[in-house]
Short mmCIF file of C-alpha atoms and ligand atoms in Angstrom, two decimals:
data_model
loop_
_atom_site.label_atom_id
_atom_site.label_comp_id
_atom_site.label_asym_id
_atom_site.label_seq_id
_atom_site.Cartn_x
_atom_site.Cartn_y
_atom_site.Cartn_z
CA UNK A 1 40.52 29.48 -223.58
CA UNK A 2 36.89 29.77 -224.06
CA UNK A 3 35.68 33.36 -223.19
CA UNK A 4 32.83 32.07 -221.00
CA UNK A 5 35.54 29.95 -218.82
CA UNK A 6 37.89 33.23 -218.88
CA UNK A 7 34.90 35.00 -217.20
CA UNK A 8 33.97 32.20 -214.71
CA UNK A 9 37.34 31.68 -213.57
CA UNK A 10 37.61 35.58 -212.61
CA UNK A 11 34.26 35.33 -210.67
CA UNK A 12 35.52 32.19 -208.57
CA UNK A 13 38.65 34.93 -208.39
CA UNK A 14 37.07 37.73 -206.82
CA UNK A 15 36.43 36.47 -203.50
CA UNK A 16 35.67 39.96 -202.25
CA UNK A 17 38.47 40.71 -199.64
CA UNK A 18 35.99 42.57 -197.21
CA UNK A 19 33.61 39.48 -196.84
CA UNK A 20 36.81 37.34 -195.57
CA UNK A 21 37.39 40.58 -193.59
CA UNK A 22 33.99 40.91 -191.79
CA UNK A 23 33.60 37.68 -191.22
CA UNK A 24 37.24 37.01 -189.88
CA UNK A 25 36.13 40.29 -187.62
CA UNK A 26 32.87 39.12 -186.63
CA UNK A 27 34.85 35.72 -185.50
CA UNK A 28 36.93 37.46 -183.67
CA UNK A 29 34.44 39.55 -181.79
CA UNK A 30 32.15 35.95 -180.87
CA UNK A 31 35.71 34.74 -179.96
CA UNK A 32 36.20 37.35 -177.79
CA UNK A 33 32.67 37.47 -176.43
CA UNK A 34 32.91 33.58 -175.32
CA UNK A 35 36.29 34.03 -174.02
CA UNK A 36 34.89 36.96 -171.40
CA UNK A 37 31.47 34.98 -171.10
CA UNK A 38 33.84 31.84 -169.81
CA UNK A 39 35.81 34.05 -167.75
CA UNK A 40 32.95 35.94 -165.83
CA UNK A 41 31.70 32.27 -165.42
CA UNK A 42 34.18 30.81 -163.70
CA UNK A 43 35.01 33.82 -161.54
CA UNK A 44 31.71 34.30 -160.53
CA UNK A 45 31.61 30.84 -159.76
CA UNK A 46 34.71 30.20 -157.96
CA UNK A 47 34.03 30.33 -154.69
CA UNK A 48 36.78 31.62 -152.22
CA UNK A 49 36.79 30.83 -148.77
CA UNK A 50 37.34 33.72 -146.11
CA UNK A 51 38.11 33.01 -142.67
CA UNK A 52 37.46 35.16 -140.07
CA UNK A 53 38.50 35.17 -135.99
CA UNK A 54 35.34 36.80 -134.38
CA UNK A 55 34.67 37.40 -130.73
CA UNK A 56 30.92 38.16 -129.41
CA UNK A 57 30.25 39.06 -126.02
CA UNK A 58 27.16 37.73 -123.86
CA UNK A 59 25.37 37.39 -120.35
CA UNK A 60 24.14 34.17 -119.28
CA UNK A 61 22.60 32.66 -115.82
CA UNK A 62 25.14 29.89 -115.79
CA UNK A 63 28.20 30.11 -115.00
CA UNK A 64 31.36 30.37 -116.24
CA UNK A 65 32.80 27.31 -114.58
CA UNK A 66 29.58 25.36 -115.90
CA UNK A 67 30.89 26.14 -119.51
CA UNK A 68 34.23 27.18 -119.75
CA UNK A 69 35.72 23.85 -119.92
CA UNK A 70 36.19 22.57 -123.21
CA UNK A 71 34.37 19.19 -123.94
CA UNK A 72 32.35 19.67 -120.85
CA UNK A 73 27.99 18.80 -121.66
CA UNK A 74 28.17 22.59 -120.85
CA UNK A 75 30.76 23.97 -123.01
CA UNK A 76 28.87 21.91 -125.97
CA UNK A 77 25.45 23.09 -125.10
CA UNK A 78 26.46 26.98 -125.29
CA UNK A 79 28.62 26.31 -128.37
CA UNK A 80 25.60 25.35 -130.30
CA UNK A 81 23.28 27.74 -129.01
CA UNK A 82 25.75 30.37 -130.17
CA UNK A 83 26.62 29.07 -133.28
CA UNK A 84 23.13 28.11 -134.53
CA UNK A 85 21.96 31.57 -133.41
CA UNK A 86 24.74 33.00 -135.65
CA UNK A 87 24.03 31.03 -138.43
CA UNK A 88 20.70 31.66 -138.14
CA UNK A 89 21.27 35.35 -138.22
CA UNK A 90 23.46 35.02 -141.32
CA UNK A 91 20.58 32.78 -143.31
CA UNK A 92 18.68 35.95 -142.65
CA UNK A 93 20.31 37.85 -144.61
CA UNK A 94 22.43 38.59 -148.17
CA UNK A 95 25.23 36.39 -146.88
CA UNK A 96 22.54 33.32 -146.76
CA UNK A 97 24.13 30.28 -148.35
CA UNK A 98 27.90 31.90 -148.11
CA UNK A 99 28.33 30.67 -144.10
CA UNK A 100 30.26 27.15 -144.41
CA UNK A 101 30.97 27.28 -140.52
CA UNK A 102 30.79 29.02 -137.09
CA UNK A 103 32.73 27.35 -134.40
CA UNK A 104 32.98 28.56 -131.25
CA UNK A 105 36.82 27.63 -130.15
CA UNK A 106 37.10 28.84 -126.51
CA UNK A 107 35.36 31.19 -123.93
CA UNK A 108 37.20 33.40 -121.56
CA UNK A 109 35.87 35.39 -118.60
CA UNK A 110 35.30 39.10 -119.29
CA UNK A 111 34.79 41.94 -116.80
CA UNK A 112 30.60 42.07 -117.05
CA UNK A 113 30.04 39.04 -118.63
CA UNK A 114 32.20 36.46 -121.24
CA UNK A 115 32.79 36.41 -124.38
CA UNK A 116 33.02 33.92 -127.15
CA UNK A 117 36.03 33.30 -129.29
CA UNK A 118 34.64 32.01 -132.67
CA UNK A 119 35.97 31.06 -136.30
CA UNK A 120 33.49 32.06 -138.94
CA UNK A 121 34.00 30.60 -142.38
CA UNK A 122 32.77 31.67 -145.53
CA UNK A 123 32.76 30.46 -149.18
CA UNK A 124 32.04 33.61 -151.37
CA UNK A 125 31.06 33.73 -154.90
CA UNK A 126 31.13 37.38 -155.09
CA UNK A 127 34.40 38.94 -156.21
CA UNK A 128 34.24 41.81 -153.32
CA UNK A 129 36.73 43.03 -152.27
CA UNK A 130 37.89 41.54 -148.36
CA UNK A 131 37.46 44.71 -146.71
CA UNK A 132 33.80 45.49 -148.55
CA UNK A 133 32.80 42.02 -146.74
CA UNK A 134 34.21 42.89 -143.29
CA UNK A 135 32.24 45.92 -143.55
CA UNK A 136 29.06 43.56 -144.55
CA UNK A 137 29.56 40.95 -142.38
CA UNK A 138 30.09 43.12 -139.08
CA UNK A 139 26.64 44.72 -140.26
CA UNK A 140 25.01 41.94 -140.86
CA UNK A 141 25.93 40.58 -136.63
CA UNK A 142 25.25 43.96 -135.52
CA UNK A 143 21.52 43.70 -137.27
CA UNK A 144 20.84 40.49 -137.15
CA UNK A 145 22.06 39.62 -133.40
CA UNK A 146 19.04 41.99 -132.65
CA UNK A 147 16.30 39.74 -132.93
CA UNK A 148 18.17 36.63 -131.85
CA UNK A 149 16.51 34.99 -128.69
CA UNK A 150 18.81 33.67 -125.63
CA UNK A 151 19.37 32.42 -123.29
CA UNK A 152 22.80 33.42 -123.71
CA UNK A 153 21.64 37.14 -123.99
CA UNK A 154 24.22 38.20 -126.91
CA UNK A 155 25.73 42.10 -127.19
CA UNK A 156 25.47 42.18 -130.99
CA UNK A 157 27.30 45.92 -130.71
CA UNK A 158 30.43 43.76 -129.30
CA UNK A 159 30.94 42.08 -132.26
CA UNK A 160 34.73 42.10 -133.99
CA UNK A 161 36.17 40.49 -136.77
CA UNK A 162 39.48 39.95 -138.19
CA UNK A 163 40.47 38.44 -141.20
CA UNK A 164 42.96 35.19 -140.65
CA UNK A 165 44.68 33.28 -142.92
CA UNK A 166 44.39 29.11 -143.61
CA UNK A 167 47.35 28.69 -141.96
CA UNK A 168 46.18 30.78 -138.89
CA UNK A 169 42.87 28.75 -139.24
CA UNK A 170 44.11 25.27 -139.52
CA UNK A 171 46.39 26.54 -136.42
CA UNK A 172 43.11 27.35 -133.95
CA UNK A 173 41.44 24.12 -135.17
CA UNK A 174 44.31 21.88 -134.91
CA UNK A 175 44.42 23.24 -131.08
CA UNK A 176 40.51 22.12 -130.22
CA UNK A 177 40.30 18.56 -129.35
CA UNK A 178 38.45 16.08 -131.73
CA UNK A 179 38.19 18.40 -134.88
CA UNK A 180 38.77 16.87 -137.93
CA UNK A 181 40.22 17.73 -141.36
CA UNK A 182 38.87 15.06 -143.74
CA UNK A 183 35.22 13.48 -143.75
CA UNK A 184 34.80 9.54 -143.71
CA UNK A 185 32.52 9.83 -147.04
CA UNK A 186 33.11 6.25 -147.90
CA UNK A 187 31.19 3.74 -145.99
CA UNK A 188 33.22 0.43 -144.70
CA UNK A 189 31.43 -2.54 -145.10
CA UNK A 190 33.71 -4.97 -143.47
CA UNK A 191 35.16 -4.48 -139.84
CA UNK A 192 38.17 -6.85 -140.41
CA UNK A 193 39.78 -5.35 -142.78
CA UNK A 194 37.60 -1.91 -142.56
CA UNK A 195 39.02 0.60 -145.25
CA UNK A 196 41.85 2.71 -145.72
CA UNK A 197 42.06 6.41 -144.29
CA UNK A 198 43.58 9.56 -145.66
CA UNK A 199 45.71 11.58 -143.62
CA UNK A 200 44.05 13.83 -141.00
CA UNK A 201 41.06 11.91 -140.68
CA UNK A 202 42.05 10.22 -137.41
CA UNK A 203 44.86 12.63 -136.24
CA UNK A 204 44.68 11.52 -132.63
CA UNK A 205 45.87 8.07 -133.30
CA UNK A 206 49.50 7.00 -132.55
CA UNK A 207 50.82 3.12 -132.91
CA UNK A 208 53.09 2.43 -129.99
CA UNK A 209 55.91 0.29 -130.95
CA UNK A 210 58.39 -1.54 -129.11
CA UNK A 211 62.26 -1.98 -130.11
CA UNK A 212 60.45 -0.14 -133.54
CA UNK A 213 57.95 -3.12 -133.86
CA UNK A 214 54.08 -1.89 -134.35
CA UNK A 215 52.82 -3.90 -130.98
CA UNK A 216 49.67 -1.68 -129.71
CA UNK A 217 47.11 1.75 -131.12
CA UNK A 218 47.33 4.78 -128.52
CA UNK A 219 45.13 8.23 -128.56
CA UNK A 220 46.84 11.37 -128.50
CA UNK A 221 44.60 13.23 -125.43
CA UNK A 222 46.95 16.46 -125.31
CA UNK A 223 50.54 17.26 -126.41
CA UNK A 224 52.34 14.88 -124.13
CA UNK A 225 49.99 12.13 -123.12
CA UNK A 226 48.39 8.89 -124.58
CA UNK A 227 45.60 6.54 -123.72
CA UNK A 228 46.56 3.14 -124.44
CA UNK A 229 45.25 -0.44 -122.81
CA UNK A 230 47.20 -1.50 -120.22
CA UNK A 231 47.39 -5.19 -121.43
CA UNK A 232 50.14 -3.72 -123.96
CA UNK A 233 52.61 -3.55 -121.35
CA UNK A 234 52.21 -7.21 -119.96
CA UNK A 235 55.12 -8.29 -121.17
CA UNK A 236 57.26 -4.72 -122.53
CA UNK A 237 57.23 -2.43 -119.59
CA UNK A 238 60.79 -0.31 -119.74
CA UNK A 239 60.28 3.01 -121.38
CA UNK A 240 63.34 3.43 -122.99
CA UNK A 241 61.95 0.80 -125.28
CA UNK A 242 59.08 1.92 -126.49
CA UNK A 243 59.00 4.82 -128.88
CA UNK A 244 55.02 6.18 -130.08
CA UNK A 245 54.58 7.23 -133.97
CA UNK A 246 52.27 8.89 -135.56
CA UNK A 247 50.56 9.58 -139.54
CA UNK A 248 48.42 7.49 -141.20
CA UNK A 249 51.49 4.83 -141.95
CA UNK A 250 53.96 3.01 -139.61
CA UNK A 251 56.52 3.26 -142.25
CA UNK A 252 57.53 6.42 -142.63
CA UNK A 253 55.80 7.91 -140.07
CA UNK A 254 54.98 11.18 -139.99
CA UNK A 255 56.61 11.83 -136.44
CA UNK A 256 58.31 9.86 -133.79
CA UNK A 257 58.84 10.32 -130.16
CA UNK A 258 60.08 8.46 -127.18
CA UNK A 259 58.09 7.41 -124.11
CA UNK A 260 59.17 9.18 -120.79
CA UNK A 261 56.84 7.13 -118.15
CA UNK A 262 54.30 4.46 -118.63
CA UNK A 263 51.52 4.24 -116.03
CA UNK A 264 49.25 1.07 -115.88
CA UNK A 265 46.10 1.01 -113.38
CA UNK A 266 46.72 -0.39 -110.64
CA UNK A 267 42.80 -2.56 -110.83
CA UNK A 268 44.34 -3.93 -113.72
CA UNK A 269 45.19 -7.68 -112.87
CA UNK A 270 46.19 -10.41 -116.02
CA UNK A 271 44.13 -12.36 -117.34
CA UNK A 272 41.25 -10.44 -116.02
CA UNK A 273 40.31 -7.62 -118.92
CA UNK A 274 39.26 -5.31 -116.19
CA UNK A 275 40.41 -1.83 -115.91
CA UNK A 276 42.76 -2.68 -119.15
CA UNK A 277 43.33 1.14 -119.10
CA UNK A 278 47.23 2.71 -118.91
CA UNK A 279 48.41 6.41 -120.06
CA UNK A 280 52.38 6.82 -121.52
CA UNK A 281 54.09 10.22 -121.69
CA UNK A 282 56.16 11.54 -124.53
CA UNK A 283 59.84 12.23 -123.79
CA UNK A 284 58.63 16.10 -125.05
CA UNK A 285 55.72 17.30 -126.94
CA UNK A 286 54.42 16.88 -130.03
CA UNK A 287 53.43 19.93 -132.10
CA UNK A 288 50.38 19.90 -133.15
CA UNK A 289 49.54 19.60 -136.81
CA UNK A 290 46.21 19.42 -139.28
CA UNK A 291 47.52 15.42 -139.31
CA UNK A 292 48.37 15.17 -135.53
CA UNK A 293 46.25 16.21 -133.15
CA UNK A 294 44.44 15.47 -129.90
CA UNK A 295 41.23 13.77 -129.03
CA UNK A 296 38.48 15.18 -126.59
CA UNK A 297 37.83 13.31 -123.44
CA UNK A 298 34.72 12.71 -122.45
CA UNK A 299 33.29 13.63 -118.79
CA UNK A 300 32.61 10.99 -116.36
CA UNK A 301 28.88 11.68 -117.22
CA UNK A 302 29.14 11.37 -120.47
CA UNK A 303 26.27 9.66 -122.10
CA UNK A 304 27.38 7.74 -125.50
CA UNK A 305 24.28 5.68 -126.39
CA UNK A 306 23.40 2.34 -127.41
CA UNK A 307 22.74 2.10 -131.33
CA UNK A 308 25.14 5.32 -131.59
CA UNK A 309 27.76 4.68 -134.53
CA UNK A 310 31.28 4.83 -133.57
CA UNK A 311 34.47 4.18 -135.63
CA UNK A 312 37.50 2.20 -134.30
CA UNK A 313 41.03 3.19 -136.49
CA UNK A 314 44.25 0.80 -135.87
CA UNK A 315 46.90 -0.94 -137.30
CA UNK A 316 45.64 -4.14 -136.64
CA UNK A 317 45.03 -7.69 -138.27
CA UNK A 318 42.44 -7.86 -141.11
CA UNK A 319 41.47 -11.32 -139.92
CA UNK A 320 42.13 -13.15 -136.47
CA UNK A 321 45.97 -13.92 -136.18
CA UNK A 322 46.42 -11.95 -139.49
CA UNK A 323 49.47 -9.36 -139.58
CA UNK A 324 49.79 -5.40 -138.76
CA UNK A 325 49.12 -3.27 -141.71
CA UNK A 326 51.69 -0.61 -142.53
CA UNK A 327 48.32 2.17 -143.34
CA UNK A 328 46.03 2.88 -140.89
CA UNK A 329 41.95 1.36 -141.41
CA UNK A 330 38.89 2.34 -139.90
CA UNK A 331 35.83 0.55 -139.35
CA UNK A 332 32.53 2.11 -138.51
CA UNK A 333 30.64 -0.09 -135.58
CA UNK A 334 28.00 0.36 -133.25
CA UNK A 335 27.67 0.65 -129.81
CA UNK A 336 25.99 -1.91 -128.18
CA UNK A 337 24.26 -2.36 -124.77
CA UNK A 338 25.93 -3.80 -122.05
CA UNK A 339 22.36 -5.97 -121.32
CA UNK A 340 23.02 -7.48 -124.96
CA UNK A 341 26.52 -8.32 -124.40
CA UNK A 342 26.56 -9.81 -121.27
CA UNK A 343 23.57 -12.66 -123.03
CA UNK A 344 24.20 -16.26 -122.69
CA UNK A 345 25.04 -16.15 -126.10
CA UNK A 346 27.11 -13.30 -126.20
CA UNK A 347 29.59 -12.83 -123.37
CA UNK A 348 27.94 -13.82 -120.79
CA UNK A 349 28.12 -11.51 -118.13
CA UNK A 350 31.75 -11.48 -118.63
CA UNK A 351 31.06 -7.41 -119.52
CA UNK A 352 32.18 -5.05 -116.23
CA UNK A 353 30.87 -1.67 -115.90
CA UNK A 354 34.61 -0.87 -117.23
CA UNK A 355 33.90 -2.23 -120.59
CA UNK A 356 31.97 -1.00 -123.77
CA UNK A 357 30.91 -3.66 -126.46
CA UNK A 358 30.72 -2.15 -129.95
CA UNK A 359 30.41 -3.91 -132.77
CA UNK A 360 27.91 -6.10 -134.93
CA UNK A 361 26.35 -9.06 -133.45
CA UNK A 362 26.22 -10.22 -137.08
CA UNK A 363 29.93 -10.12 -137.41
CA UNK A 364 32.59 -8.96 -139.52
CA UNK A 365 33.13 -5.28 -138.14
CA UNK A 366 35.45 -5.24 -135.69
CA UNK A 367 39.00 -4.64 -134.22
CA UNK A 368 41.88 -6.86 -133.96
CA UNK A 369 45.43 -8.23 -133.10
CA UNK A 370 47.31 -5.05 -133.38
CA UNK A 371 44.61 -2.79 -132.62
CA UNK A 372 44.73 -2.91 -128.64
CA UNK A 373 44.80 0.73 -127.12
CA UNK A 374 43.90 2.30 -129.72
CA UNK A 375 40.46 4.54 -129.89
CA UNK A 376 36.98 4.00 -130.54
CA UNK A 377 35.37 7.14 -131.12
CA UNK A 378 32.22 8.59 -131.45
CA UNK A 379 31.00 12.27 -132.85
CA UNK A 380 28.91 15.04 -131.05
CA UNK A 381 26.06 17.41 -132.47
CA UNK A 382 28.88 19.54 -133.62
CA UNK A 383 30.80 17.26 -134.97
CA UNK A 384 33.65 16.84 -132.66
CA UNK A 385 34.81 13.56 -131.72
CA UNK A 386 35.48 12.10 -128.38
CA UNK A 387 37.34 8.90 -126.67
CA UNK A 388 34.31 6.33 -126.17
CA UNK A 389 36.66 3.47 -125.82
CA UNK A 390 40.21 2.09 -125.99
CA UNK A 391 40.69 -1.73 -128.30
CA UNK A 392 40.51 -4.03 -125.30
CA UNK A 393 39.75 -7.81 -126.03
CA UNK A 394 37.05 -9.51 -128.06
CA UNK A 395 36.66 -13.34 -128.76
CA UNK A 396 38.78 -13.68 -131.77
CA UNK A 397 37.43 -11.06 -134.83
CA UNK A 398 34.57 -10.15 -136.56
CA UNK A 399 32.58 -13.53 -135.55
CA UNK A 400 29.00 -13.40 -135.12
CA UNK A 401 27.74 -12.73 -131.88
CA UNK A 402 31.34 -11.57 -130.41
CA UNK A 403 31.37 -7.63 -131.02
CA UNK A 404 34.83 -6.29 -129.66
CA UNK A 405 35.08 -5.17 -125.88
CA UNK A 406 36.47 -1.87 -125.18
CA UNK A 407 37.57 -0.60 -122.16
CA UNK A 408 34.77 2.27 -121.13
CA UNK A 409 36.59 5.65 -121.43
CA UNK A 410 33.85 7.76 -118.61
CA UNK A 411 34.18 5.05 -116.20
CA UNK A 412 38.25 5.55 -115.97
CA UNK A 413 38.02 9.39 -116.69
CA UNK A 414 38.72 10.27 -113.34
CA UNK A 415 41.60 7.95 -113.28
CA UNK A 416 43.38 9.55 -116.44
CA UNK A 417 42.35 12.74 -114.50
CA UNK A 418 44.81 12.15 -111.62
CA UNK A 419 47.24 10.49 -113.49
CA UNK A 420 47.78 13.19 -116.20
CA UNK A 421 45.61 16.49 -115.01
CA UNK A 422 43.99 16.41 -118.57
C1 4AZ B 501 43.99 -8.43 -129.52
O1 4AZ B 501 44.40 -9.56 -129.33
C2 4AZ B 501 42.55 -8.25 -129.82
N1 4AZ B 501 38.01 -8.48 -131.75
C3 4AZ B 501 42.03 -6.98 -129.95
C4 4AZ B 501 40.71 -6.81 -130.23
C5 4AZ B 501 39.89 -7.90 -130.41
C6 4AZ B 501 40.39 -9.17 -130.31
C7 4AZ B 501 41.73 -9.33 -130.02
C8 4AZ B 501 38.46 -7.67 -130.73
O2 4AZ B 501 44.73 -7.45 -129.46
#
C-alpha cells in the first residue's frame, strides 16, 4: 500500500471516541430536556375537574314558600341571582376562568334565615394539591361574597365546602329535574326524520309499549309517574299490558318496568284532540341514573313564548305512515302562536287553549306516528329543561303550513297535580 493511503486510512480511523461521546451526551441531555418540557406541558395543561358540595347561607324579603319549590318562577329567579353572584365573585379573583359551574340544587329552611345547597365545579390547570384549593376557594367566598350586592343578602362567613366525587356529583344532578348530561351540539335540519341522540341527552323520555310493541313516547316527571297523551290508550287500556322502557333504544333498553294504573282525563272525549293528556304509574320506581331521569314541570303560570325553540325526542315515523325507529331522534322546532295556528290556512281555529302548536310553517320539522305522548321541551336561563308539551296530533308530518299540535303542559298542570301530587 501506498504510504499516503496508509496515513489517510488511519485518519478516517480515528474517529475520536470523546466526540461520539459528547455528542451522544449532549443528545441525551436535549432528549431529556424535551421529554420534561412535554411532560410539564401536558400536566400543566390537563385540566382536572374538582367538584365541590357548598352550602351558603342568606336573608331575603321573600319567602321561603315563594322559592323553595323546585321549578317554581321563584326557585329559578333566586338560583340565578345566587349563582351569577358567585360566579361573579370567583371571575374576581385567581380562580377566574377555573369555575365551569355553580348550581344551586335545593334550599332548605334554616333557623334565622335559609341556606343554599350548591354544586360548584371547577376545571383546574394547576397541579395543587385538593386541600391547598379548599383552603383557596373558601377564601376566595369569604372575600369576595363581601362586596356582592343582594337582594338575597348572602353571609359570606357561612360558607362550607366539601370535596365530592363524580359519582356523588352525577348522583345530586341526576336527582334535579330537567338537568342534562350531553349537549345537542349538532343542529337537525329535518323534523321527520330529526337526528339521532346519544344517551343522556333526553333522559326523561320513556316509549310505552304494549304486549312489548313500541305504540306511544311518555316523560318521566318523578320516579314513579309518566306524562303520556291520553289518545294512546283508545284502544289498549289494561295495565297489565303495557310495560314503559327506557334508554336511547327500544331494543335493548336500558330499563323496563310495568305499569301499575293508567289515568286518562276525564275532558278527554275521541275524536276530539282536547285534553289528550293521561299520567301511568310504574309497578315500582325507577332509580335514577345520568341516562334516566326526570323532567321539570312547569307551573300553571308558566310563560313558554312564541318564537322560543323547543325540541320534541320520540320513536316515531320519519315520514307520515313510516315505521318506529329502534334509536331515539330529536328534532329542534319552534313554538308557535296559537293566533297563527288557528289561520284559515293553518288549523283553523281547530287550536283549544289545551293545545300548543310547535313546529315550522314551512314544513319538514315535526313529530310523528309513534311519537304521541312523548315530550316537547323547552330550556330555561339556567339551562334546565321543562315539559312544554306532550306529541298530540298534527295533520299528517312535516307538511307546510301543518306544525304538530301538542297538548299544552301549564294548562293541565293542575290536573297532573291531583292526579299524581307531583
Ligand atoms: C300520530 O298519529 C301523530 N305531525 C303524531 C304527531 C303528528 C301527527 C300524527 C304531528 O301519532
Amino acid at each position: 500500500m501506498h504510504p499516503a493511503s496508509v496515513v489517510r486510512a488511519t485518519k478516517r480511523a480515528c474517529v475520536k471516541p470523546w466526540v461520539i461521546g459528547l455528542i451522544t451526551f449532549m443528545s441525551l441531555i436535549v432528549l431529556a430536556v424535551c421529554i420534561g418540557l412535554i411532560v410539564h406541558y401536558v400536566r400543566y395543561n390537563q385540566r382536572r375537574t374538582y367538584n365541590y358540595y357548598s352550602t351558603l347561607s342568606f336573608t331575603s324579603d321573600k319567602l321561603y314558600d315563594d322559592f323553595g319549590r323546585e321549578a317554581s318562577k321563584n326557585f329559578t329567579e333566586m338560583s340565578q341571582r345566587i349563582e351569577s353572584m358567585v360566579k361573579k365573585a370567583f371571575h374576581k379573583s385567581p380562580l377566574k376562568g377555573e369555575i365551569v359551574k355553580a348550581h344551586i340544587i335545593r334550599f332548605s329552611k334554616e333557623e334565622n334565615g335559609v341556606l343554599a345547597h350548591m354544586l360548584l365545579i371547577f376545571r383546574f390547570r394547576s397541579t395543587e394539591d385538593p386541600e391547598t384549593i379548599n383552603i383557596i376557594i373558601q377564601r376566595v367566598l369569604h372575600e369576595q361574597l363581601h362586596d356582592a350586592v343582594g337582594p338575597p343578602e348572602l353571609d359570606p362567613e357561612s360558607v362550607e365546602i366539601k370535596k365530592i366525587n363524580k359519582t356523588e356529583t352525577d348522583n345530586f344532578l341526576n336527582n334535579c329535574c330537567g338537568t342534562r348530561r350531553n349537549k345537542t351540539t349538532r343542529q337537525s335540519l329535518r323534523i321527520v326524520g330529526g337526528t339521532p341522540v346519544e344517551e343522556g341527552e333526553w333522559p326523561w323520555q320513556a316509549s310505552l309499549q304494549w304486549d312489548g310493541i313500541h305504540r306511544c313516547g311518555a316523560t318521566l316527571i318523578n320516579g314513579t309517574w309518566l306524562v303520556s297523551a291520553a289518545h294512546c290508550f283508545r284502544m289498549y287500556k289494561d295495565p297489565a299490558r303495557w310495560t314503559a322502557s327506557f334508554g336511547v333504544t327500544l331494543y335493548p333498553p336500558k330499563m323496563r318496568q310495568g305499569i301499575r294504573r293508567i289515568i286518562v282525563h276525564e275532558k278527554y272525549k275521541y275524536p276530539s284532540h282536547d285534553y289528550d293528556i293521561s299520567v301511568a304509574e310504574l309497578s315500582s320506581p325507577v332509580p335514577y341514573t345520568n341516562a334516566v331521569h326526570r323532567v321539570c314541570l312547569p307551573d300553571a303560570s308558566h310563560e313558554f313564548r312564541p318564537g322560543d325553540d323547543m325540541f320534541v325526542t320520540g320513536f316515531g315515523a320519519l315520514q307520515n305512515d313510516g315505521n318506529s325507529q329502534n334509536h331515539l331522534r330529536q328534532v329542534r322546532v319552534k313554538h308557535i302562536a296559537t293566533e297563527i295556528c288557528n289561520e284559515p290556512q293553518v288549523y283553523n281555529n281547530t287550536i283549544t287553549p289545551r293545545m300548543l302548536c310547535a313546529g315550522s310553517l314551512r314544513g319538514k320539522r315535526d313529530a310523528c306516528q309513534g311519537d304521541s305522548g312523548g315530550p316537547l321541551v323547552s330550556a330555561d336561563a339556567r339551562d334546565i329543561w321543562y315539559l312544554a308539551g306532550i306529541v298530540s296530533w298534527g295533520d299528517e308530518c312535516g307538511q307546510p303550513n301543518k306544525p304538530g299540535v301538542y297538548t299544552r303542559v301549564t294548562a293541565v298542570r293542575d290536573w297532573i297535580a291531583a292526579q299524581t301530587g307531583i
